[in-house]
mmCIF file of C-alpha atoms in Angstrom:
data_model
loop_
_atom_site.group_PDB
_atom_site.id
_atom_site.type_symbol
_atom_site.label_atom_id
_atom_site.label_comp_id
_atom_site.label_asym_id
_atom_site.label_seq_id
_atom_site.Cartn_x
_atom_site.Cartn_y
_atom_site.Cartn_z
ATOM 1 C CA UNK A 1 0.000 0.000 0.000
ATOM 2 C CA UNK A 2 2.752 2.341 0.999
ATOM 3 C CA UNK A 3 4.627 1.535 -2.225
ATOM 4 C CA UNK A 4 1.514 2.314 -4.350
ATOM 5 C CA UNK A 5 1.062 5.684 -2.611
ATOM 6 C CA UNK A 6 4.707 6.504 -3.191
ATOM 7 C CA UNK A 7 4.397 5.613 -6.875
ATOM 8 C CA UNK A 8 1.255 7.736 -7.259
ATOM 9 C CA UNK A 9 2.990 10.648 -5.539
ATOM 10 C CA UNK A 10 5.980 10.287 -7.851
ATOM 11 C CA UNK A 11 3.724 10.274 -10.947
ATOM 12 C CA UNK A 12 1.871 13.347 -9.672
ATOM 13 C CA UNK A 13 5.145 15.108 -9.047
ATOM 14 C CA UNK A 14 6.365 14.187 -12.535
ATOM 15 C CA UNK A 15 3.168 15.533 -14.116
ATOM 16 C CA UNK A 16 3.498 18.738 -12.090
ATOM 17 C CA UNK A 17 7.117 19.182 -13.103
ATOM 18 C CA UNK A 18 6.268 18.458 -16.732
ATOM 19 C CA UNK A 19 3.491 21.035 -16.629
ATOM 20 C CA UNK A 20 5.774 23.621 -15.050
ATOM 21 C CA UNK A 21 8.624 22.921 -17.458
ATOM 22 C CA UNK A 22 6.278 23.023 -20.446
ATOM 23 C CA UNK A 23 4.824 26.321 -19.330
ATOM 24 C CA UNK A 24 8.290 27.683 -18.745
ATOM 25 C CA UNK A 25 9.408 26.562 -22.206
ATOM 26 C CA UNK A 26 6.328 28.128 -23.780
ATOM 27 C CA UNK A 27 7.180 31.358 -22.000
ATOM 28 C CA UNK A 28 10.826 31.117 -23.039
ATOM 29 C CA UNK A 29 10.150 30.229 -26.702
ATOM 30 C CA UNK A 30 9.408 33.820 -27.792
ATOM 31 C CA UNK A 31 12.497 34.951 -25.919
ATOM 32 C CA UNK A 32 14.642 32.282 -27.578
ATOM 33 C CA UNK A 33 13.220 33.079 -31.012
ATOM 34 C CA UNK A 34 13.749 36.764 -30.327
ATOM 35 C CA UNK A 35 17.346 36.098 -29.315
ATOM 36 C CA UNK A 36 17.948 34.140 -32.531
ATOM 37 C CA UNK A 37 16.469 36.933 -34.642
ATOM 38 C CA UNK A 38 18.523 39.503 -32.750
ATOM 39 C CA UNK A 39 21.676 37.449 -33.300
ATOM 40 C CA UNK A 40 20.923 37.197 -37.038
ATOM 41 C CA UNK A 41 20.351 40.948 -37.201
ATOM 42 C CA UNK A 42 23.638 41.559 -35.403
ATOM 43 C CA UNK A 43 25.437 39.291 -37.870
ATOM 44 C CA UNK A 44 23.857 41.174 -40.764
ATOM 45 C CA UNK A 45 24.857 44.497 -39.217
ATOM 46 C CA UNK A 46 28.353 43.133 -38.740
ATOM 47 C CA UNK A 47 28.578 42.190 -42.424
ATOM 48 C CA UNK A 48 27.291 45.648 -43.323
ATOM 49 C CA UNK A 49 29.720 47.184 -40.832
ATOM 50 C CA UNK A 50 32.667 45.717 -42.692
ATOM 51 C CA UNK A 51 31.257 46.411 -46.147
ATOM 52 C CA UNK A 52 33.620 48.335 -48.412
ATOM 53 C CA UNK A 53 31.042 50.675 -49.933
ATOM 54 C CA UNK A 54 29.023 51.316 -46.775
ATOM 55 C CA UNK A 55 31.749 52.959 -44.756
ATOM 56 C CA UNK A 56 33.273 54.740 -47.769
ATOM 57 C CA UNK A 57 29.929 56.363 -48.578
ATOM 58 C CA UNK A 58 29.132 57.228 -44.983
ATOM 59 C CA UNK A 59 32.349 58.891 -43.902
ATOM 60 C CA UNK A 60 34.161 60.102 -47.034
ATOM 61 C CA UNK A 61 34.231 63.854 -47.517
ATOM 62 C CA UNK A 62 33.067 64.519 -43.958
ATOM 63 C CA UNK A 63 34.658 67.928 -43.398
ATOM 64 C CA UNK A 64 33.440 70.358 -46.088
ATOM 65 C CA UNK A 65 33.328 74.117 -45.812
ATOM 66 C CA UNK A 66 31.756 76.132 -48.610
ATOM 67 C CA UNK A 67 31.850 73.098 -50.868
ATOM 68 C CA UNK A 68 35.568 72.507 -50.227
ATOM 69 C CA UNK A 69 36.995 69.480 -48.439
ATOM 70 C CA UNK A 70 39.419 69.969 -45.546
ATOM 71 C CA UNK A 71 42.259 67.432 -45.351
ATOM 72 C CA UNK A 72 45.038 66.996 -42.799
ATOM 73 C CA UNK A 73 48.544 67.092 -44.275
ATOM 74 C CA UNK A 74 51.523 65.620 -42.380
ATOM 75 C CA UNK A 75 54.876 66.407 -44.085
ATOM 76 C CA UNK A 76 56.899 63.871 -42.048
ATOM 77 C CA UNK A 77 60.667 63.400 -42.452
ATOM 78 C CA UNK A 78 63.156 63.044 -45.320
ATOM 79 C CA UNK A 79 61.591 63.850 -48.690
ATOM 80 C CA UNK A 80 58.125 64.116 -47.104
ATOM 81 C CA UNK A 81 58.014 67.936 -46.797
ATOM 82 C CA UNK A 82 59.216 68.279 -50.394
ATOM 83 C CA UNK A 83 56.620 65.813 -51.689
ATOM 84 C CA UNK A 84 53.626 67.316 -49.881
ATOM 85 C CA UNK A 85 54.613 70.763 -51.172
ATOM 86 C CA UNK A 86 54.255 69.356 -54.691
ATOM 87 C CA UNK A 87 50.808 68.003 -53.780
ATOM 88 C CA UNK A 88 49.778 71.492 -52.653
ATOM 89 C CA UNK A 89 51.097 72.988 -55.886
ATOM 90 C CA UNK A 90 49.302 70.376 -57.991
ATOM 91 C CA UNK A 91 45.934 70.865 -56.275
ATOM 92 C CA UNK A 92 46.212 74.623 -56.619
ATOM 93 C CA UNK A 93 47.035 74.376 -60.336
ATOM 94 C CA UNK A 94 44.082 72.075 -60.922
ATOM 95 C CA UNK A 95 41.713 74.234 -58.914
ATOM 96 C CA UNK A 96 40.699 71.194 -56.848
ATOM 97 C CA UNK A 97 38.189 72.003 -54.065
ATOM 98 C CA UNK A 98 40.501 70.833 -51.275
ATOM 99 C CA UNK A 99 42.147 72.804 -48.482
ATOM 100 C CA UNK A 100 44.891 71.510 -46.209
ATOM 101 C CA UNK A 101 45.407 71.738 -42.468
ATOM 102 C CA UNK A 102 49.120 71.151 -41.904
ATOM 103 C CA UNK A 103 50.330 69.523 -38.708
ATOM 104 C CA UNK A 104 54.052 69.095 -38.059
ATOM 105 C CA UNK A 105 54.643 65.510 -36.973
ATOM 106 C CA UNK A 106 58.188 64.183 -37.192
ATOM 107 C CA UNK A 107 60.745 62.021 -35.385
ATOM 108 C CA UNK A 108 62.504 64.881 -33.638
ATOM 109 C CA UNK A 109 60.091 65.284 -30.738
ATOM 110 C CA UNK A 110 59.233 62.575 -28.229
ATOM 111 C CA UNK A 111 56.404 64.497 -26.584
ATOM 112 C CA UNK A 112 52.808 63.592 -27.400
ATOM 113 C CA UNK A 113 51.538 67.100 -28.089
ATOM 114 C CA UNK A 114 52.151 66.967 -31.853
ATOM 115 C CA UNK A 115 50.750 63.450 -32.102
ATOM 116 C CA UNK A 116 47.584 64.440 -30.255
ATOM 117 C CA UNK A 117 47.234 67.458 -32.522
ATOM 118 C CA UNK A 118 47.553 65.240 -35.614
ATOM 119 C CA UNK A 119 45.023 62.734 -34.299
ATOM 120 C CA UNK A 120 42.557 65.512 -33.444
ATOM 121 C CA UNK A 121 42.934 67.005 -36.915
ATOM 122 C CA UNK A 122 42.319 63.685 -38.687
ATOM 123 C CA UNK A 123 39.348 62.921 -36.438
ATOM 124 C CA UNK A 124 37.874 66.286 -37.403
ATOM 125 C CA UNK A 125 38.646 66.165 -41.128
ATOM 126 C CA UNK A 126 38.277 62.448 -41.781
ATOM 127 C CA UNK A 127 41.213 62.169 -44.204
ATOM 128 C CA UNK A 128 44.953 62.858 -44.298
ATOM 129 C CA UNK A 129 47.905 62.629 -46.658
ATOM 130 C CA UNK A 130 51.336 62.130 -45.127
ATOM 131 C CA UNK A 131 55.019 61.737 -45.717
ATOM 132 C CA UNK A 132 56.665 58.906 -43.845
ATOM 133 C CA UNK A 133 57.917 59.581 -40.329
ATOM 134 C CA UNK A 134 61.262 58.095 -39.345
ATOM 135 C CA UNK A 135 61.255 55.684 -36.423
ATOM 136 C CA UNK A 136 64.078 56.382 -34.008
ATOM 137 C CA UNK A 137 65.488 52.923 -33.448
ATOM 138 C CA UNK A 138 67.829 54.011 -30.661
ATOM 139 C CA UNK A 139 64.967 55.001 -28.345
ATOM 140 C CA UNK A 140 63.029 52.055 -26.915
ATOM 141 C CA UNK A 141 60.524 54.474 -25.399
ATOM 142 C CA UNK A 142 59.727 56.128 -28.736
ATOM 143 C CA UNK A 143 56.787 54.396 -30.396
ATOM 144 C CA UNK A 144 56.744 54.588 -34.190
ATOM 145 C CA UNK A 145 54.591 57.580 -35.154
ATOM 146 C CA UNK A 146 53.373 55.703 -38.224
ATOM 147 C CA UNK A 147 52.246 52.698 -36.176
ATOM 148 C CA UNK A 148 50.723 54.905 -33.481
ATOM 149 C CA UNK A 149 48.604 56.721 -36.067
ATOM 150 C CA UNK A 150 47.279 53.432 -37.410
ATOM 151 C CA UNK A 151 46.538 52.055 -33.956
ATOM 152 C CA UNK A 152 44.859 55.148 -32.499
ATOM 153 C CA UNK A 153 42.746 55.767 -35.609
ATOM 154 C CA UNK A 154 42.066 52.029 -36.032
ATOM 155 C CA UNK A 155 43.178 52.107 -39.672
ATOM 156 C CA UNK A 156 42.610 48.370 -39.928
ATOM 157 C CA UNK A 157 43.522 47.826 -43.573
ATOM 158 C CA UNK A 158 46.334 48.874 -45.890
ATOM 159 C CA UNK A 159 45.699 48.560 -49.637
ATOM 160 C CA UNK A 160 48.442 48.698 -52.263
ATOM 161 C CA UNK A 161 47.871 48.201 -55.987
ATOM 162 C CA UNK A 162 51.058 47.213 -57.810
ATOM 163 C CA UNK A 163 50.717 47.435 -61.577
ATOM 164 C CA UNK A 164 53.320 47.358 -64.340
ATOM 165 C CA UNK A 165 53.995 50.539 -66.317
ATOM 166 C CA UNK A 166 54.742 49.905 -70.008
ATOM 167 C CA UNK A 167 57.237 52.780 -70.046
ATOM 168 C CA UNK A 168 59.431 51.183 -67.369
ATOM 169 C CA UNK A 169 61.907 48.380 -68.001
ATOM 170 C CA UNK A 170 61.387 45.671 -65.357
ATOM 171 C CA UNK A 171 62.106 41.941 -65.166
ATOM 172 C CA UNK A 172 58.407 40.978 -65.235
ATOM 173 C CA UNK A 173 55.656 42.445 -67.413
ATOM 174 C CA UNK A 174 51.884 42.792 -66.978
ATOM 175 C CA UNK A 175 51.885 42.582 -63.180
ATOM 176 C CA UNK A 176 48.563 43.592 -61.636
ATOM 177 C CA UNK A 177 48.395 42.641 -57.948
ATOM 178 C CA UNK A 178 46.447 44.115 -55.049
ATOM 179 C CA UNK A 179 47.919 43.517 -51.600
ATOM 180 C CA UNK A 180 45.500 43.885 -48.679
ATOM 181 C CA UNK A 181 47.236 43.959 -45.309
ATOM 182 C CA UNK A 182 45.851 43.774 -41.785
ATOM 183 C CA UNK A 183 47.186 47.015 -40.352
ATOM 184 C CA UNK A 184 46.833 47.022 -36.546
ATOM 185 C CA UNK A 185 47.628 43.581 -35.098
ATOM 186 C CA UNK A 186 50.229 40.841 -35.366
ATOM 187 C CA UNK A 187 53.828 41.746 -34.620
ATOM 188 C CA UNK A 188 52.900 45.440 -34.851
ATOM 189 C CA UNK A 189 50.809 45.314 -31.677
ATOM 190 C CA UNK A 190 53.734 47.110 -29.952
ATOM 191 C CA UNK A 191 53.541 44.834 -26.905
ATOM 192 C CA UNK A 192 57.099 44.057 -25.838
ATOM 193 C CA UNK A 193 58.803 43.690 -22.492
ATOM 194 C CA UNK A 194 62.046 42.456 -20.998
ATOM 195 C CA UNK A 195 61.193 39.606 -18.624
ATOM 196 C CA UNK A 196 64.682 39.432 -17.140
ATOM 197 C CA UNK A 197 67.924 40.951 -18.273
ATOM 198 C CA UNK A 198 68.742 39.650 -21.732
ATOM 199 C CA UNK A 199 65.333 38.054 -22.344
ATOM 200 C CA UNK A 200 62.757 40.002 -24.385
ATOM 201 C CA UNK A 201 59.232 38.850 -25.170
ATOM 202 C CA UNK A 202 57.312 40.332 -28.096
ATOM 203 C CA UNK A 203 53.616 39.473 -28.344
ATOM 204 C CA UNK A 204 51.960 38.675 -31.646
ATOM 205 C CA UNK A 205 48.247 39.420 -31.317
ATOM 206 C CA UNK A 206 45.718 37.896 -33.711
ATOM 207 C CA UNK A 207 41.984 38.178 -33.024
ATOM 208 C CA UNK A 208 38.981 36.696 -34.782
ATOM 209 C CA UNK A 209 37.256 40.095 -34.896
ATOM 210 C CA UNK A 210 40.074 41.952 -36.648
ATOM 211 C CA UNK A 211 40.825 39.056 -38.977
ATOM 212 C CA UNK A 212 37.179 38.798 -40.024
ATOM 213 C CA UNK A 213 37.126 42.563 -40.530
ATOM 214 C CA UNK A 214 40.051 42.610 -42.951
ATOM 215 C CA UNK A 215 38.939 39.377 -44.653
ATOM 216 C CA UNK A 216 35.464 40.748 -45.380
ATOM 217 C CA UNK A 217 37.030 43.947 -46.658
ATOM 218 C CA UNK A 218 39.328 41.959 -48.972
ATOM 219 C CA UNK A 219 36.546 39.812 -50.419
ATOM 220 C CA UNK A 220 34.218 42.807 -50.825
ATOM 221 C CA UNK A 221 37.021 44.699 -52.551
ATOM 222 C CA UNK A 222 37.773 41.763 -54.862
ATOM 223 C CA UNK A 223 34.118 41.414 -55.819
ATOM 224 C CA UNK A 224 33.645 45.152 -56.397
ATOM 225 C CA UNK A 225 36.785 45.452 -58.503
ATOM 226 C CA UNK A 226 36.056 42.350 -60.573
ATOM 227 C CA UNK A 227 38.962 40.364 -59.176
ATOM 228 C CA UNK A 228 38.700 36.597 -59.538
ATOM 229 C CA UNK A 229 41.203 35.062 -57.131
ATOM 230 C CA UNK A 230 42.284 35.743 -53.540
ATOM 231 C CA UNK A 231 45.280 34.185 -51.798
ATOM 232 C CA UNK A 232 45.618 34.128 -47.996
ATOM 233 C CA UNK A 233 49.276 34.267 -46.934
ATOM 234 C CA UNK A 234 50.271 32.718 -43.593
ATOM 235 C CA UNK A 235 52.730 30.610 -41.584
ATOM 236 C CA UNK A 236 50.161 28.355 -39.926
ATOM 237 C CA UNK A 237 52.409 25.315 -40.245
ATOM 238 C CA UNK A 238 54.658 26.815 -37.550
ATOM 239 C CA UNK A 239 52.523 29.411 -35.738
ATOM 240 C CA UNK A 240 49.604 27.032 -35.481
ATOM 241 C CA UNK A 241 47.462 29.136 -33.159
ATOM 242 C CA UNK A 242 48.135 32.726 -34.315
ATOM 243 C CA UNK A 243 48.444 32.227 -38.066
ATOM 244 C CA UNK A 244 46.180 29.208 -37.718
ATOM 245 C CA UNK A 245 43.371 31.489 -36.527
ATOM 246 C CA UNK A 246 44.037 33.960 -39.353
ATOM 247 C CA UNK A 247 43.854 31.177 -41.953
ATOM 248 C CA UNK A 248 40.786 29.559 -40.341
ATOM 249 C CA UNK A 249 38.772 32.788 -40.282
ATOM 250 C CA UNK A 250 39.739 33.713 -43.854
ATOM 251 C CA UNK A 251 38.742 30.230 -45.033
ATOM 252 C CA UNK A 252 35.367 30.548 -43.283
ATOM 253 C CA UNK A 253 34.698 33.953 -44.843
ATOM 254 C CA UNK A 254 35.716 32.637 -48.290
ATOM 255 C CA UNK A 255 32.743 30.251 -48.258
ATOM 256 C CA UNK A 256 30.423 33.267 -48.340
ATOM 257 C CA UNK A 257 32.023 34.432 -51.622
ATOM 258 C CA UNK A 258 31.711 31.439 -53.980
ATOM 259 C CA UNK A 259 32.328 33.678 -57.000
ATOM 260 C CA UNK A 260 35.919 34.336 -55.892
ATOM 261 C CA UNK A 261 38.514 31.580 -56.135
ATOM 262 C CA UNK A 262 40.288 31.153 -52.782
ATOM 263 C CA UNK A 263 43.572 29.519 -51.917
ATOM 264 C CA UNK A 264 46.309 29.904 -49.318
ATOM 265 C CA UNK A 265 50.091 29.961 -49.415
ATOM 266 C CA UNK A 266 52.840 29.845 -46.810
ATOM 267 C CA UNK A 267 54.757 33.137 -46.579
ATOM 268 C CA UNK A 268 58.196 31.802 -47.525
ATOM 269 C CA UNK A 269 56.846 30.039 -50.613
ATOM 270 C CA UNK A 270 54.781 33.113 -51.493
ATOM 271 C CA UNK A 271 57.896 35.318 -51.329
ATOM 272 C CA UNK A 272 59.677 33.058 -53.801
ATOM 273 C CA UNK A 273 56.624 32.777 -56.067
ATOM 274 C CA UNK A 274 56.154 36.548 -56.045
ATOM 275 C CA UNK A 275 59.620 37.249 -57.437
ATOM 276 C CA UNK A 276 59.683 34.280 -59.843
ATOM 277 C CA UNK A 277 56.100 34.210 -61.151
ATOM 278 C CA UNK A 278 54.149 37.276 -59.943
ATOM 279 C CA UNK A 279 51.515 37.037 -62.685
ATOM 280 C CA UNK A 280 49.841 34.114 -60.907
ATOM 281 C CA UNK A 281 48.578 36.450 -58.149
ATOM 282 C CA UNK A 282 45.484 38.623 -58.202
ATOM 283 C CA UNK A 283 44.669 39.671 -54.601
ATOM 284 C CA UNK A 284 46.888 38.840 -51.623
ATOM 285 C CA UNK A 285 45.361 38.900 -48.121
ATOM 286 C CA UNK A 286 48.116 39.347 -45.559
ATOM 287 C CA UNK A 287 48.733 39.566 -41.810
ATOM 288 C CA UNK A 288 50.580 42.687 -40.733
ATOM 289 C CA UNK A 289 54.272 41.747 -40.853
ATOM 290 C CA UNK A 290 54.025 39.594 -43.987
ATOM 291 C CA UNK A 291 52.140 42.447 -45.612
ATOM 292 C CA UNK A 292 54.970 44.852 -44.863
ATOM 293 C CA UNK A 293 57.513 42.526 -46.465
ATOM 294 C CA UNK A 294 55.532 41.507 -49.541
ATOM 295 C CA UNK A 295 54.323 45.019 -50.383
ATOM 296 C CA UNK A 296 57.937 46.176 -50.540
ATOM 297 C CA UNK A 297 58.813 43.242 -52.801
ATOM 298 C CA UNK A 298 55.814 43.889 -55.033
ATOM 299 C CA UNK A 299 56.602 47.609 -55.314
ATOM 300 C CA UNK A 300 60.137 46.698 -56.348
ATOM 301 C CA UNK A 301 58.815 44.424 -59.091
ATOM 302 C CA UNK A 302 56.908 47.250 -60.805
ATOM 303 C CA UNK A 303 59.615 49.906 -60.691
ATOM 304 C CA UNK A 304 60.766 50.615 -57.158
ATOM 305 C CA UNK A 305 59.641 52.528 -54.072
ATOM 306 C CA UNK A 306 58.834 55.759 -55.899
ATOM 307 C CA UNK A 307 55.916 54.517 -58.002
ATOM 308 C CA UNK A 308 53.163 53.010 -55.877
ATOM 309 C CA UNK A 309 50.901 54.655 -53.306
ATOM 310 C CA UNK A 310 49.392 53.164 -50.158
ATOM 311 C CA UNK A 311 45.891 53.601 -48.740
ATOM 312 C CA UNK A 312 45.053 53.112 -45.059
ATOM 313 C CA UNK A 313 41.357 52.810 -44.252
ATOM 314 C CA UNK A 314 39.434 52.767 -41.012
ATOM 315 C CA UNK A 315 35.703 52.762 -40.582
ATOM 316 C CA UNK A 316 35.659 56.539 -40.198
ATOM 317 C CA UNK A 317 39.042 57.800 -41.389
ATOM 318 C CA UNK A 318 41.588 57.323 -44.165
ATOM 319 C CA UNK A 319 45.291 58.181 -44.462
ATOM 320 C CA UNK A 320 47.122 58.207 -47.808
ATOM 321 C CA UNK A 321 50.879 57.839 -48.267
ATOM 322 C CA UNK A 322 53.588 56.186 -50.357
ATOM 323 C CA UNK A 323 53.337 52.417 -50.649
ATOM 324 C CA UNK A 324 56.724 51.473 -49.208
ATOM 325 C CA UNK A 325 56.640 53.949 -46.299
ATOM 326 C CA UNK A 326 60.273 55.022 -46.634
ATOM 327 C CA UNK A 327 61.548 58.487 -45.710
ATOM 328 C CA UNK A 328 64.119 58.837 -48.529
ATOM 329 C CA UNK A 329 66.491 60.835 -46.326
ATOM 330 C CA UNK A 330 69.484 60.165 -48.580
ATOM 331 C CA UNK A 331 67.871 61.863 -51.587
ATOM 332 C CA UNK A 332 66.121 64.708 -49.775
ATOM 333 C CA UNK A 333 66.831 68.157 -51.236
ATOM 334 C CA UNK A 334 68.847 66.818 -54.198
ATOM 335 C CA UNK A 335 66.161 67.066 -56.903
ATOM 336 C CA UNK A 336 66.410 63.337 -57.634
ATOM 337 C CA UNK A 337 63.561 61.924 -55.504
ATOM 338 C CA UNK A 338 60.717 60.239 -57.377
ATOM 339 C CA UNK A 339 57.448 62.133 -56.701
ATOM 340 C CA UNK A 340 55.129 59.679 -58.477
ATOM 341 C CA UNK A 341 54.178 57.613 -55.402
ATOM 342 C CA UNK A 342 53.058 60.705 -53.495
ATOM 343 C CA UNK A 343 51.164 62.088 -56.497
ATOM 344 C CA UNK A 344 49.438 58.714 -56.843
ATOM 345 C CA UNK A 345 48.538 58.992 -53.154
ATOM 346 C CA UNK A 346 46.981 62.404 -53.865
ATOM 347 C CA UNK A 347 44.860 60.806 -56.613
ATOM 348 C CA UNK A 348 43.747 58.155 -54.103
ATOM 349 C CA UNK A 349 42.769 60.984 -51.751
ATOM 350 C CA UNK A 350 40.714 62.674 -54.474
ATOM 351 C CA UNK A 351 38.866 59.430 -55.154
ATOM 352 C CA UNK A 352 38.130 59.022 -51.445
ATOM 353 C CA UNK A 353 36.697 62.555 -51.444
ATOM 354 C CA UNK A 354 34.455 61.563 -54.383
ATOM 355 C CA UNK A 355 36.338 63.919 -56.720
ATOM 356 C CA UNK A 356 36.726 61.200 -59.328
ATOM 357 C CA UNK A 357 37.042 63.526 -62.330
ATOM 358 C CA UNK A 358 39.967 65.351 -60.726
ATOM 359 C CA UNK A 359 41.590 62.055 -59.738
ATOM 360 C CA UNK A 360 41.346 60.826 -63.331
ATOM 361 C CA UNK A 361 43.074 63.967 -64.616
ATOM 362 C CA UNK A 362 45.949 63.434 -62.162
ATOM 363 C CA UNK A 363 46.327 59.760 -63.072
ATOM 364 C CA UNK A 364 46.311 60.558 -66.795
ATOM 365 C CA UNK A 365 49.059 63.136 -66.247
ATOM 366 C CA UNK A 366 51.149 60.568 -64.329
ATOM 367 C CA UNK A 367 50.619 57.991 -67.086
ATOM 368 C CA UNK A 368 51.699 60.426 -69.769
ATOM 369 C CA UNK A 369 54.798 61.513 -67.820
ATOM 370 C CA UNK A 370 56.016 57.936 -67.245
ATOM 371 C CA UNK A 371 54.896 56.081 -70.347
ATOM 372 C CA UNK A 372 54.674 58.672 -73.126
ATOM 373 C CA UNK A 373 57.227 61.370 -72.329
ATOM 374 C CA UNK A 374 59.443 58.842 -70.480
ATOM 375 C CA UNK A 375 60.293 61.317 -67.712
ATOM 376 C CA UNK A 376 62.146 58.987 -65.352
ATOM 377 C CA UNK A 377 64.079 59.837 -62.211
ATOM 378 C CA UNK A 378 67.291 58.044 -61.276
ATOM 379 C CA UNK A 379 65.500 55.178 -59.495
ATOM 380 C CA UNK A 380 63.473 54.491 -62.669
ATOM 381 C CA UNK A 381 66.614 54.308 -64.787
ATOM 382 C CA UNK A 382 66.500 57.885 -66.063
ATOM 383 C CA UNK A 383 68.053 61.251 -65.305
ATOM 384 C CA UNK A 384 65.038 63.572 -65.055
ATOM 385 C CA UNK A 385 64.918 65.752 -61.962
ATOM 386 C CA UNK A 386 62.048 65.862 -59.479
ATOM 387 C CA UNK A 387 61.139 69.447 -60.358
ATOM 388 C CA UNK A 388 61.075 68.718 -64.099
ATOM 389 C CA UNK A 389 58.654 65.810 -63.675
ATOM 390 C CA UNK A 390 56.429 67.860 -61.388
ATOM 391 C CA UNK A 391 56.441 70.833 -63.769
ATOM 392 C CA UNK A 392 55.204 68.554 -66.534
ATOM 393 C CA UNK A 393 52.487 66.945 -64.367
ATOM 394 C CA UNK A 394 51.318 70.310 -63.011
ATOM 395 C CA UNK A 395 51.142 71.824 -66.498
ATOM 396 C CA UNK A 396 49.303 68.777 -67.820
ATOM 397 C CA UNK A 397 46.760 68.835 -64.971
ATOM 398 C CA UNK A 398 46.239 72.569 -65.417
ATOM 399 C CA UNK A 399 45.675 72.318 -69.180
ATOM 400 C CA UNK A 400 43.363 69.288 -68.881
ATOM 401 C CA UNK A 401 41.322 70.973 -66.149
ATOM 402 C CA UNK A 402 40.917 74.093 -68.273
ATOM 403 C CA UNK A 403 40.007 72.010 -71.325
ATOM 404 C CA UNK A 404 37.388 70.117 -69.348
ATOM 405 C CA UNK A 405 35.897 73.339 -67.981
ATOM 406 C CA UNK A 406 35.795 74.837 -71.492
ATOM 407 C CA UNK A 407 34.145 71.703 -72.931
ATOM 408 C CA UNK A 408 31.536 71.676 -70.163
ATOM 409 C CA UNK A 409 30.712 75.352 -70.841
ATOM 410 C CA UNK A 410 29.933 74.713 -74.529
#
């Protein structure tokens, strides 16, 4: 009898618990469904957040006064001041609706006042063009100004387009490679310390968030520009966790872009392939340090450090500079420095400001100088001086701008 009562009590308790659990689940179901929907919306927002066109449209040309864009200009060290002066001269000759706010930022001062002033200016204006700033290797307390700018402005991606010029004699022809480099993590995280005397640890930081950000940018860029193949460069066979994560995330993102062929290559093999058979590459997706190395190699393949520009994009800001980020101190003030990379950077800036017609005029002038008139500085195998090249480009831009204005008035 006692056993039957116990069994009945157990069944009653089970039914009660089932009823309570069922009711609880029914109450929780809308919450669970709502959470799933919210998660899907967040994922969609995240994809939109990294989208190439979305952030370009939203933040480009932010600071405009009387129809003119305001841009921060940072002369830097070495040939930087000379090069940015030519940019000013070019924009004035073309009548481009751009004004410059100059901030002196160089390697001579270790205080943070100038850096803070530069950051504030770029935050206000949204865009900057800069000469490279020398890193003082002898001072372990002096953080690279170039790296600090990228970190504080979260300029997460560096884009360099290396393309052969028919007027230049190089070992390889018809190169057309875009290198997309993660710009704020990896070995450039600037996290180093000396554990004990004679033992230094340097941290390489790789995160899923930043890797996904640059990977989505790269695939969006490839799709928008009609590129067909993307190669992820890594060293995951040795750095299994850090580079392994980079490769894993890029591979996952690649599945969402079935129209773009995806493969991966180890950095040492890629370096050899790049110098022996560069035409096999279309878009290279690179972690920070490997990106620094391969962009310099790629720039060398198409004519040297004075040809190619570099673009640094964040979600709200952009900084334009030369592709190889060298100061050129040895050629400063000698009228032999190649100005083409900086003038290409100014064309990139114009495109970012949605002044595409002006950018096209500048690029056409550069093309004519290099490939038609064959005005080559010493590094391009010629003897033309910096001023002579710039005089030609300025005159060409001025005449083409006037011709366009005249044609439009008819």
